[in-house]
CSV table of C-alpha atoms in Angstrom, one decimal:
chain,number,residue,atom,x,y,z
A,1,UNK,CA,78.3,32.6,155.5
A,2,UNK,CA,76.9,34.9,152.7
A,3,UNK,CA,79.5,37.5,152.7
A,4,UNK,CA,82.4,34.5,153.0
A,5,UNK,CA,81.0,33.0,150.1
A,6,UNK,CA,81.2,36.3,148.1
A,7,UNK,CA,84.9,36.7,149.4
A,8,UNK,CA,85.8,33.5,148.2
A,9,UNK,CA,84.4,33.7,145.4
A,10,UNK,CA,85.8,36.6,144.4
A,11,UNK,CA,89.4,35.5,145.4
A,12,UNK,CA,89.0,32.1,142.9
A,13,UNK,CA,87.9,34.6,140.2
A,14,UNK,CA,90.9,36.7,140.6
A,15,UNK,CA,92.9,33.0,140.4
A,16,UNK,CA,91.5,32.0,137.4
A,17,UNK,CA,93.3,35.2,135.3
A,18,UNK,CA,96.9,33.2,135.6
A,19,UNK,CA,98.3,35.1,132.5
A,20,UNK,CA,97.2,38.7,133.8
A,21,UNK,CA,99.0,37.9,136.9
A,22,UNK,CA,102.1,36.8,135.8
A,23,UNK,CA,102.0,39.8,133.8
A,24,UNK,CA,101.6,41.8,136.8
A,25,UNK,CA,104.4,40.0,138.9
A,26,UNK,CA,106.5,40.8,135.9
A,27,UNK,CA,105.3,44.6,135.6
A,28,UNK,CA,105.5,45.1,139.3
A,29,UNK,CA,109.1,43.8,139.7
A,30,UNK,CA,110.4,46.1,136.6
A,31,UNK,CA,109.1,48.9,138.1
A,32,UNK,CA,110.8,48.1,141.6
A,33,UNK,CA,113.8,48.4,140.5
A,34,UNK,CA,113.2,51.7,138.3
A,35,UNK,CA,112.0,53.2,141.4
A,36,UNK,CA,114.6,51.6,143.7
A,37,UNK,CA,117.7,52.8,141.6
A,38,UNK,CA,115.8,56.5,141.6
A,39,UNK,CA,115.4,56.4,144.8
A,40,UNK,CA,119.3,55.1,146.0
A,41,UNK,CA,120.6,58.1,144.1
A,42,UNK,CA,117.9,60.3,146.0
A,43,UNK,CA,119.3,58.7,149.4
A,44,UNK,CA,123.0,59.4,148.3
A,45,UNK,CA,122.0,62.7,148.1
A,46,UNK,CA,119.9,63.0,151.1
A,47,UNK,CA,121.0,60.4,153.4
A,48,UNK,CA,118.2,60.3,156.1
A,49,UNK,CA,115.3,61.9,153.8
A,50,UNK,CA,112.7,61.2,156.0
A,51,UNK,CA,114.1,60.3,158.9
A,52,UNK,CA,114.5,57.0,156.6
A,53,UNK,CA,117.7,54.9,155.4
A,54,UNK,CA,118.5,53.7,152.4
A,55,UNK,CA,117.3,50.1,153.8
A,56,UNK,CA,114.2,51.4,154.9
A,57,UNK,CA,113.9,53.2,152.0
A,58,UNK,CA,114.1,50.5,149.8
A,59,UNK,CA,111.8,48.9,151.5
A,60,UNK,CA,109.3,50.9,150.8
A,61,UNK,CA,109.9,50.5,147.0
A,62,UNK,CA,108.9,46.8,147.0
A,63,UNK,CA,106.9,46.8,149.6
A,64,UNK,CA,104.5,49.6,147.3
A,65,UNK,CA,104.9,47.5,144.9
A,66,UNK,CA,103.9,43.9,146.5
A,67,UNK,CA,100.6,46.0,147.9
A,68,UNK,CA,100.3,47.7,144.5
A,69,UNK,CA,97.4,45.5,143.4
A,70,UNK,CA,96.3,44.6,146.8
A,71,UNK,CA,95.2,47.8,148.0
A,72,UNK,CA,94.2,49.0,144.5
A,73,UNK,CA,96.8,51.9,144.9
A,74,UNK,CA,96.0,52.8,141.4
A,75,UNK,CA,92.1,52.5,142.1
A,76,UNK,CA,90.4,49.9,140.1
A,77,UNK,CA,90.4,46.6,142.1
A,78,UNK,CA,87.3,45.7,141.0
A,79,UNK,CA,85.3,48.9,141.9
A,80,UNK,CA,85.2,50.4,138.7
A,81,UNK,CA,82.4,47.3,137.7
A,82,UNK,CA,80.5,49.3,140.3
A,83,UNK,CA,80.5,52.3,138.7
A,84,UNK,CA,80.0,50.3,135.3
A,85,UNK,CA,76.6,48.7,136.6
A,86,UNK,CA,75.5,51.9,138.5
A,87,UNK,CA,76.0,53.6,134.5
A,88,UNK,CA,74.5,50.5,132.6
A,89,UNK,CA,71.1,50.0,135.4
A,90,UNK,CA,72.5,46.8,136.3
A,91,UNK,CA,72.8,48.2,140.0
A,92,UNK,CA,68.9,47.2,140.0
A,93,UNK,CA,69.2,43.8,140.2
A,94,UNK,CA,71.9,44.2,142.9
A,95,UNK,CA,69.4,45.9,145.1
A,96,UNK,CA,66.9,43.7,144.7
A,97,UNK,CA,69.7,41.0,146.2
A,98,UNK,CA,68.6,39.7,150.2
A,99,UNK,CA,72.2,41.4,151.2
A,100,UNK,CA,73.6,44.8,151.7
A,101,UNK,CA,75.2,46.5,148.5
A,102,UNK,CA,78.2,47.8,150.8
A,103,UNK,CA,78.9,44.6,152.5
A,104,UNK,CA,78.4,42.4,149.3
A,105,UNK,CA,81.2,44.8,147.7
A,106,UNK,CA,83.5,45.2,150.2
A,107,UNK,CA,83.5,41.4,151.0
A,108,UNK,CA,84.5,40.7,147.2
A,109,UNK,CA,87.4,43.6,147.6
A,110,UNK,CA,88.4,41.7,150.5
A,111,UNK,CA,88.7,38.7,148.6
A,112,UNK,CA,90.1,40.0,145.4
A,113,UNK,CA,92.6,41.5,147.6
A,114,UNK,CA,93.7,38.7,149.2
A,115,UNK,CA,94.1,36.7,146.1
A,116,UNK,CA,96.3,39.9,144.7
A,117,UNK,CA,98.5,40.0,148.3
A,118,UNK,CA,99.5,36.5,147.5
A,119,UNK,CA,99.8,36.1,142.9
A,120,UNK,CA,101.1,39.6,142.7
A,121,UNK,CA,102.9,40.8,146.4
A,122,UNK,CA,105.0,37.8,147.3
A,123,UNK,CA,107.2,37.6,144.0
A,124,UNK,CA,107.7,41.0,143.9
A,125,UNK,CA,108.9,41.5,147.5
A,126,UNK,CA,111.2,38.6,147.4
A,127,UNK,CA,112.8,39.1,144.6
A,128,UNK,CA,113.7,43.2,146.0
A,129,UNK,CA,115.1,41.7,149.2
A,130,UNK,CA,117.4,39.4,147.2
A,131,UNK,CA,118.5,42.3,145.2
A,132,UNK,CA,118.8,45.0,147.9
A,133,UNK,CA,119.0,45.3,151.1
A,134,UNK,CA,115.7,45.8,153.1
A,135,UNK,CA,115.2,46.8,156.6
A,136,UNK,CA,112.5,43.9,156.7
A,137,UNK,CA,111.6,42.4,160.5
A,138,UNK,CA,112.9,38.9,161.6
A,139,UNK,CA,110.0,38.1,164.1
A,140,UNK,CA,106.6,36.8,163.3
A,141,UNK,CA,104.7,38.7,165.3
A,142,UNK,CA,105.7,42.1,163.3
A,143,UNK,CA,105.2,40.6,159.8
A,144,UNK,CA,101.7,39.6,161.7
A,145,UNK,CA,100.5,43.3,162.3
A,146,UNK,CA,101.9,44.0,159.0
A,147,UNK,CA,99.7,42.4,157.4
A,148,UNK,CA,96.9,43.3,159.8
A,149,UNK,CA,97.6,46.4,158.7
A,150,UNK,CA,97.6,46.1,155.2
A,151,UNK,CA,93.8,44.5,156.0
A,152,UNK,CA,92.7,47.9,157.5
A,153,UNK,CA,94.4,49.7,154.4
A,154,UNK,CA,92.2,47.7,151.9
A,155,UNK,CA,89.0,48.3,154.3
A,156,UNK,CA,89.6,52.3,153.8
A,157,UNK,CA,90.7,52.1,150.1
A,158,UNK,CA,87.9,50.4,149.4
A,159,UNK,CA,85.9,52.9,151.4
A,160,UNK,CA,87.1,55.8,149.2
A,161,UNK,CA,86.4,54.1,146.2
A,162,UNK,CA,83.1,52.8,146.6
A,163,UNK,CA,82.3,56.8,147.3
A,164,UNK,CA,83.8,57.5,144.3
A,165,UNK,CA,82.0,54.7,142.6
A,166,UNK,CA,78.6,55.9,143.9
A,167,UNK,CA,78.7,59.3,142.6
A,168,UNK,CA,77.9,57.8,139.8
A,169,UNK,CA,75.0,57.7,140.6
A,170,UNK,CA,74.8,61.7,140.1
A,171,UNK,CA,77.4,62.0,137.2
A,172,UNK,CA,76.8,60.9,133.3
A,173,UNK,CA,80.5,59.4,133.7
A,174,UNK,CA,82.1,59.3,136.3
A,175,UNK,CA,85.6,58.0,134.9
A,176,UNK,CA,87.0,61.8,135.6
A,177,UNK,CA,86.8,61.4,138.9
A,178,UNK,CA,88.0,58.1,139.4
A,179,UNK,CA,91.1,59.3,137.8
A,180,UNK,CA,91.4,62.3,139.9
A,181,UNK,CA,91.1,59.8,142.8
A,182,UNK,CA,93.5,57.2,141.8
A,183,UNK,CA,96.4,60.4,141.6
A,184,UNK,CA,95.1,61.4,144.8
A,185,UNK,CA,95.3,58.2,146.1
A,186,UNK,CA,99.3,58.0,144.2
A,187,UNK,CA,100.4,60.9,145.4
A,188,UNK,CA,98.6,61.0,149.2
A,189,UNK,CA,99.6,57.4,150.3
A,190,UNK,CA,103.1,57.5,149.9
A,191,UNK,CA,103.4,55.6,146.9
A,192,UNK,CA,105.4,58.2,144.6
A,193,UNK,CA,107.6,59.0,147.6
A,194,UNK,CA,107.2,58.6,151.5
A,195,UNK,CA,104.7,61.0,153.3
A,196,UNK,CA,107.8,61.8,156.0
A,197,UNK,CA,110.0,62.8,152.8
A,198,UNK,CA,107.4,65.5,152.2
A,199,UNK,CA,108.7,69.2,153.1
A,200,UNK,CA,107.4,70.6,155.9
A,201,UNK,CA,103.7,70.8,157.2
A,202,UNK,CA,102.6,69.3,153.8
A,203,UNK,CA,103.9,65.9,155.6
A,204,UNK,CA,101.9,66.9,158.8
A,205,UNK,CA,98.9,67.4,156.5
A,206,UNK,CA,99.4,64.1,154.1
A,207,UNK,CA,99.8,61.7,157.1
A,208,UNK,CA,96.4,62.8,158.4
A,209,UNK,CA,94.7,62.2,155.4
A,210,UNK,CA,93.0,58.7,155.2
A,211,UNK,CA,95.4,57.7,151.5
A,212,UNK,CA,98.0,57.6,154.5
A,213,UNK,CA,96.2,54.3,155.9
A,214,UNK,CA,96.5,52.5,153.1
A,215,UNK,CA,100.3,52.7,152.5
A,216,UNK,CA,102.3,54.8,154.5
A,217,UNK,CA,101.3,53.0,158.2
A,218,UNK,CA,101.2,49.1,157.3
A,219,UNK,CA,105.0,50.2,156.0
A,220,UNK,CA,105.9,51.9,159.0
A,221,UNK,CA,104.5,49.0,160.4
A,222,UNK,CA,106.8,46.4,158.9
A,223,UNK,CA,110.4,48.5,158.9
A,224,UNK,CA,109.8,48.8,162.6
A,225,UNK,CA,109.1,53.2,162.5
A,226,UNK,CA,105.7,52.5,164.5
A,227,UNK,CA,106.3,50.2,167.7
A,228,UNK,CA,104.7,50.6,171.2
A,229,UNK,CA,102.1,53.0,171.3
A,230,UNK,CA,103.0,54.9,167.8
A,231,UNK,CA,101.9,51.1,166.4
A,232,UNK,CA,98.6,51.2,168.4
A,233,UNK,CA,98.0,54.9,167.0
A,234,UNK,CA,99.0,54.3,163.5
A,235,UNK,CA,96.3,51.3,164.1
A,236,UNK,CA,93.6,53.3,165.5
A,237,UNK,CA,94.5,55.8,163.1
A,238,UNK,CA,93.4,53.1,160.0
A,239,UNK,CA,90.6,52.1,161.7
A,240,UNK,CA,88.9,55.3,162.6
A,241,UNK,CA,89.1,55.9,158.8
A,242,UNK,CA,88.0,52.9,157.6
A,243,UNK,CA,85.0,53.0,160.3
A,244,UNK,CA,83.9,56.9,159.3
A,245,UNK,CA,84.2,56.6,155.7
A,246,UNK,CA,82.0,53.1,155.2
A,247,UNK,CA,79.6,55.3,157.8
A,248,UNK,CA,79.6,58.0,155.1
A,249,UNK,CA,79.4,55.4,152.4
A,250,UNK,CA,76.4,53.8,153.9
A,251,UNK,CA,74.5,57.4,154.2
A,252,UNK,CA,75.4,58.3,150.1
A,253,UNK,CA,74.3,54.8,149.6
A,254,UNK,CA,70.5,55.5,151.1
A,255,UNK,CA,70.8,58.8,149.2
A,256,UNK,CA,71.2,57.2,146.2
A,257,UNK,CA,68.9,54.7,146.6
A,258,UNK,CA,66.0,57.1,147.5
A,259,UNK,CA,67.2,58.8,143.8
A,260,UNK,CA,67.1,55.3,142.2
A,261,UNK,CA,63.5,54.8,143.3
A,262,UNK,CA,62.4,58.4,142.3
A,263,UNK,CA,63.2,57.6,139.0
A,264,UNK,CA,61.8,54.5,139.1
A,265,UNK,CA,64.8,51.9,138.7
C-alpha cells in the first residue's frame, strides 16, 4: 500500500505539468519525423539495414520517441532530484523515512513513467502511423507483452540511474557523469539507430549490454522480430538485468549509507 501510494502519487504529479507535456508531445512528434525522413533515405540506401524494413524501421522512430520520456532515454525522469538531495543533505530525512530508499524511488519512476507512457507516447505514436507506414501488430496480446516489456525496460533504466545517482554520494557533482550516462544510454539502447544496424561484433556486444533492455527488445517486441522462444529470451534477458543491477544498487546503497553515518548525517 505504501509503495502504490508513492506510485500514484508520483503519476498525478507528473499530470499536473499539462503545459510541459504538450510541449513534449509537440517536441517528440517534430523530432519523429526528422529522424523518420533521415532514416527513409538511410533504407533507400540500404534496404534491409539490420535485417529491418523500411516499416519496421520506421517504427522504431516513433516508437523511440513515444518511450522517449517513459523510459527516461535521455536520463533524468525524476532521478536527477536524487542526486540533488544526496548534494543538498536532504537524503537524511529520506533515510530516516519507515521505507526503503530504493523501493520508495523506483515506485515513483514507475509512476512517473506511466503517466509519461500515456501524456507523451500515445500522441506521438499515432500521429507516425498516420503518416508512415509501421509494421505495428494487429493482436492484443503482442501490444500486451509490448508493453510488459517496456515495464521491465523502465525497471533497468531506472536501475542504472539510481547507480548513477548514488555516486553522488562520493563525487562533489556528479552532473558529469549523468551526462556521460544519458549518451551512453543514447547511443547503447538503440535510440540513435537500431543495435542490429550496428557493423559487426559491435552489434553482438551492444545487444548484451543492459541500455539494450530498455529500447531495443520491447521494439523487437512489438514489430514481431522476437516471437516464440527469442520473446521469452529477450524477456529473461530484461529481467536478469533489471534483477542484478537493483541487487548492485542495493549493496552501493548500504555502502553509502555506512559513509553517511561516518560523517554523521
Amino acid at each position: 500500500m505504501w509503495y502504490r501510494a508513492v506510485a500514484a502519487g508520483s503519476f498525478r504529479r507528473y499530470a499536473t505539468y499539462r503545459t510541459a507535456t504538450v510541449a513534449g508531445v509537440f517536441t517528440n512528434t517534430v523530432f519523429g519525423f526528422i529522424v523518420a525522413y533521415t532514416y527513409i533515405a538511410l533504407w533507400t540506401e540500404r534496404p534491409h539495414l539490420g535485417g529491418y524494413g523500411r516499416p519496421e524501421a520506421l517504427t522504431f522512430v516513433w516508437t523511440a520517441q513515444a518511450l522517449l520520456a517513459a523510459s527516461a532515454l535521455l536520463y533524468g525522469g525524476g532521478i536527477d532530484e536524487l542526486q540533488e538531495r544526496i548534494r543538498s543533505g536532504d537524503i537524511a530525512v529520506d533515510l530516516c523515512r519507515p521505507a526503503d530508499l530504493q523501493l520508495w524511488w523506483l515506485a515513483a519512476d514507475l509512476g512517473r513513467a506511466a503517466f509519461q507512457l500515456i501524456g507523451r507516447g500515445v500522441v506521438p505514436l499515432a500521429v507516425g502511423a498516420l503518416c508512415f507506414p509501421l509494421a505495428l501488430p494487429g493482436d492484443a496480446l503482442t501490444w500486451l507483452t509490448f508493453l510488459f516489456s517496456v515495464a521491465l525496460g523502465v525497471v533497468v533504466g531506472f536501475a542504472l540511474r539510481y547507480l548513477v545517482a548514488l555516486a553522488s554520494f562520493w563525487l562533489l557533482d556528479g552532473s558529469g557523469l549523468a551526462l556521460i550516462s544519458g549518451l551512453a544510454c543514447m547511443f547503447f539502447s538503440g535510440m540513435v539507430l537500431p543495435l542490429r544496424a550496428f557493423p559487426g561484433a559491435l552489434a553482438e556486444v551492444a545487444q548484451l549490454l543492459p541500455w539494450a533492455a530498455i529500447l531495443q527488445v520491447p521494439v523487437d517486441v512489438l514489430i514481431g522480430t522476437r516471437t516464440g522462444g527469442s520473446l521469452l529470451r529477450g524477456l529473461a534477458f530484461q529481467a536478469a538485468w533489471g534483477v542484478a543491477l537493483l541487487a548492485l544498487g542495493r549493496l552501493v546503497q548500504a555502502a553509502a549509507t555506512r559513509k553517511v553515518v561516518v560523517q554523521g548525517g
